[in-house]
Coordinates of C-alpha atoms in Angstrom, one line a residue:
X24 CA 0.0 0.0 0.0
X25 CA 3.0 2.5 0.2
X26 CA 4.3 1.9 -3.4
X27 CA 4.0 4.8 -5.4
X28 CA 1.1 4.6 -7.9
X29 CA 1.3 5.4 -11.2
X30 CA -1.8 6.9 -13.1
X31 CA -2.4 8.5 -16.6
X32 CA -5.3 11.0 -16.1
X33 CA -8.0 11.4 -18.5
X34 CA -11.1 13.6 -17.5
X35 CA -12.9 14.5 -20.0
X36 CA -14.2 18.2 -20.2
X37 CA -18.0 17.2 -19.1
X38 CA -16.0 16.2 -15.7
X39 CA -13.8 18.9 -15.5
X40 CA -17.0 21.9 -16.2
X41 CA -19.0 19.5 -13.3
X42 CA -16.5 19.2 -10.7
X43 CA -15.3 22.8 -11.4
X44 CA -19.0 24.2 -11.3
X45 CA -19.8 21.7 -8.0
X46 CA -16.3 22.6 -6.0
X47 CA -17.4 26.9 -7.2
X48 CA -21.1 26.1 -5.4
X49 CA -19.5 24.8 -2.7
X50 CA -17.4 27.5 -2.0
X51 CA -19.9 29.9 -2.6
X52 CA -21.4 28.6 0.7
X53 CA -25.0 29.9 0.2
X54 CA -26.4 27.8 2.8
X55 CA -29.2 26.5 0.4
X56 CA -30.3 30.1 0.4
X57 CA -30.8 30.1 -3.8
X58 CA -34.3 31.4 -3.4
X59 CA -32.6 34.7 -1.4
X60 CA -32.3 36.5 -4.7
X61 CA -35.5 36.4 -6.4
X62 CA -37.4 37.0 -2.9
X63 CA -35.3 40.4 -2.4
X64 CA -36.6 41.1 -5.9
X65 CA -39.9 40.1 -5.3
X66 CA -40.5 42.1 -1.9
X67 CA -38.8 45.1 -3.3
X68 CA -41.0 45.5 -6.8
X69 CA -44.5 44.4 -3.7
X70 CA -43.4 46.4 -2.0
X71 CA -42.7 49.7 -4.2
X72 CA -45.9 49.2 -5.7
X73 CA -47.7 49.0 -1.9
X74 CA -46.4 52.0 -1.0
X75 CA -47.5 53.5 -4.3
X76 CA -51.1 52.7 -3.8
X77 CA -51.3 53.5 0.2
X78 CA -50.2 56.9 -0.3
X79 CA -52.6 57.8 -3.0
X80 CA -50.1 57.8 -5.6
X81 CA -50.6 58.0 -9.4
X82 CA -49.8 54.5 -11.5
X83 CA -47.7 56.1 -13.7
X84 CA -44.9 57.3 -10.1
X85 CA -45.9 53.9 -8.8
X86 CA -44.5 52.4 -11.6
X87 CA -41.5 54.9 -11.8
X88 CA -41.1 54.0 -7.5
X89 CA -41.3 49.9 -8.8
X90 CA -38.7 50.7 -11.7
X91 CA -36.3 52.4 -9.2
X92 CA -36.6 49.1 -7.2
X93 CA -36.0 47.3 -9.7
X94 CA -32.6 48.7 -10.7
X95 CA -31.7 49.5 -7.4
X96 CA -32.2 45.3 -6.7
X97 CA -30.0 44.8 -9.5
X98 CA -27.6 46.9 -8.8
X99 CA -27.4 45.4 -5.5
X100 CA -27.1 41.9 -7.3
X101 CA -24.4 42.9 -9.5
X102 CA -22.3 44.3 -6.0
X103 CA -22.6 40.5 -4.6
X104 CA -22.0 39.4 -7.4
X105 CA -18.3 41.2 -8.3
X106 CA -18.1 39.8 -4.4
X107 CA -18.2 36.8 -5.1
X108 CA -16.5 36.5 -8.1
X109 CA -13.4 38.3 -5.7
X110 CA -13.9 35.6 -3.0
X111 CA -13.8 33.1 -5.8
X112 CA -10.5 34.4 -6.9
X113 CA -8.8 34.6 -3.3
X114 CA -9.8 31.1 -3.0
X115 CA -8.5 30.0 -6.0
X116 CA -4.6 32.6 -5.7
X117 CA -4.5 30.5 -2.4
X118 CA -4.4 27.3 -4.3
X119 CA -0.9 25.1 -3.9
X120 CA -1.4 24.4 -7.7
X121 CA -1.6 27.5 -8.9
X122 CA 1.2 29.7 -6.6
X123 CA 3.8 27.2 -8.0
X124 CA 5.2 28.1 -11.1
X125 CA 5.2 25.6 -13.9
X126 CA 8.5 24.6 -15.6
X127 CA 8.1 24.4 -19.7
X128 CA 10.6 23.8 -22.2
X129 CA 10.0 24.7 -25.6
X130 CA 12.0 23.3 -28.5
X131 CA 11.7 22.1 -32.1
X132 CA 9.7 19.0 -30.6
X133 CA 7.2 21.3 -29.4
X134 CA 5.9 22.0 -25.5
X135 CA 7.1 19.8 -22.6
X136 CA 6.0 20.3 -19.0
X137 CA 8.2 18.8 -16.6
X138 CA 6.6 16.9 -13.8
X139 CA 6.2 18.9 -10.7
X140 CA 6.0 17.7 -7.1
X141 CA 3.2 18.9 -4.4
X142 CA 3.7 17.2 -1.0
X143 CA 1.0 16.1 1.0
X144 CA 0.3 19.1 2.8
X145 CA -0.8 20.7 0.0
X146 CA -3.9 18.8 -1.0
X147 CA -6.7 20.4 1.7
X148 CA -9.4 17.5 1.5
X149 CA -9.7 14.3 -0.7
X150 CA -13.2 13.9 -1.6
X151 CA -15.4 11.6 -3.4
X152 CA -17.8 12.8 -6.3
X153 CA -20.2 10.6 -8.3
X154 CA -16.9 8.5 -10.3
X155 CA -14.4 10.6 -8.8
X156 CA -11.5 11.2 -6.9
X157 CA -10.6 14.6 -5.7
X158 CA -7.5 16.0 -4.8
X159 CA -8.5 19.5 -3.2
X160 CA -5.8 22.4 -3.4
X161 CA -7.8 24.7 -2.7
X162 CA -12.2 24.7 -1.9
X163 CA -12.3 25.7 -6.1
X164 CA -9.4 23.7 -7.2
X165 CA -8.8 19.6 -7.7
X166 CA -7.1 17.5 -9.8
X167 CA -9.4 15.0 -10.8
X168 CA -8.6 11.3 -10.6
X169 CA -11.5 9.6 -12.7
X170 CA -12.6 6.1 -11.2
X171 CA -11.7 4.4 -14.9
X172 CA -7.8 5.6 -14.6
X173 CA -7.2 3.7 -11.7
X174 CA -4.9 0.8 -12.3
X175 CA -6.5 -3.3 -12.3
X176 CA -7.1 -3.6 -8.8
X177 CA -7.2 -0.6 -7.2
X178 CA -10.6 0.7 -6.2
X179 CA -11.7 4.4 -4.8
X180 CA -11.4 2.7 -1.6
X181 CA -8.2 1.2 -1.7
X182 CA -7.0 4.5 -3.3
X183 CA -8.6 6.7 -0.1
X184 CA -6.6 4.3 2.1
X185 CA -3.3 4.8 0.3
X186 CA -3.4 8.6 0.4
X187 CA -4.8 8.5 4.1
X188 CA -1.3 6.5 4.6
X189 CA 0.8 8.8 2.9
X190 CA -0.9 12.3 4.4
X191 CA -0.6 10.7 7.8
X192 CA 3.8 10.4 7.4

């Protein structure tokens, strides 16, 4: 269990959009709070419009009060929005795989990347995802280990184990 394994990885680019798109939710950490959004809108434009017809007001300035919610909800949207998108991008700067530069060499052959080394302190979590192995860097990064590039005999299991071994030296 402590011999080095050798793998050839081959997730396809469904995988790589669903795990990237799964590990970006996650991080996002809404709290199942997706219907937040359209309820803000929602209460605003009721609300606007309430207020409109309480105080006597015309439809046409009930509108224009509505309209002004309206924007001012999106505008509000977009701010948590650019938010996020910076939260997304601290999470993914702090990434082991990504502060590392990555040796090339270019020649008359073409491109070459030369292997590079991350100890195990460096991978964060190893999780499991529908026919998946991940090797977290950061809460939006992995390197994806697909369940048909493991080797004859070794299982998701037996792989878990293995890195469990090695993380705990």
């Amino acid at each position: 269990m402590t011999e080095a394994l050798h793998l050839s990885l081959s997730a396809n680019a469904a995988q790589v959009l669903a795990v990237s798109t799964r590990l970006v939710t996650q991080a996002r950490d809404t709290g199942g709070r997706k219907w937040l959004r359209p309820l803000v809108f929602a209460v605003g434009l009721i609300c606007a419009l309430m207020v409109g017809s309480l105080l006597d007001v015309p439809a046409n300035k009930a509108f224009f009060i509505a309209l002004t919610t309206f924007y001012t909800t999106l505008l509000a949207l977009w701010l948590g929005s650019r938010a996020t998108q910076r939260r997304y991008f601290r999470l993914l700067e702090d990434s082991a795989c990504r502060m590392r530069p990555t040796p090339v060499s270019l020649s008359a052959e073409g491109l070459r990347m030369e292997p590079r080394a991350f100890p195990w302190s460096d991978i964060i979590a190893v999780t499991r995802w529908n026919d998946m192995t991940l090797l977290q860097f950061s809460p939006v990064d992995a390197i994806i280990i697909p369940d048909a590039d493991l080797p004859a005999g070794e299982t998701p299991e037996t792989l878990a184990t293995r890195i469990t071994t090695w993380k705990t030296k």
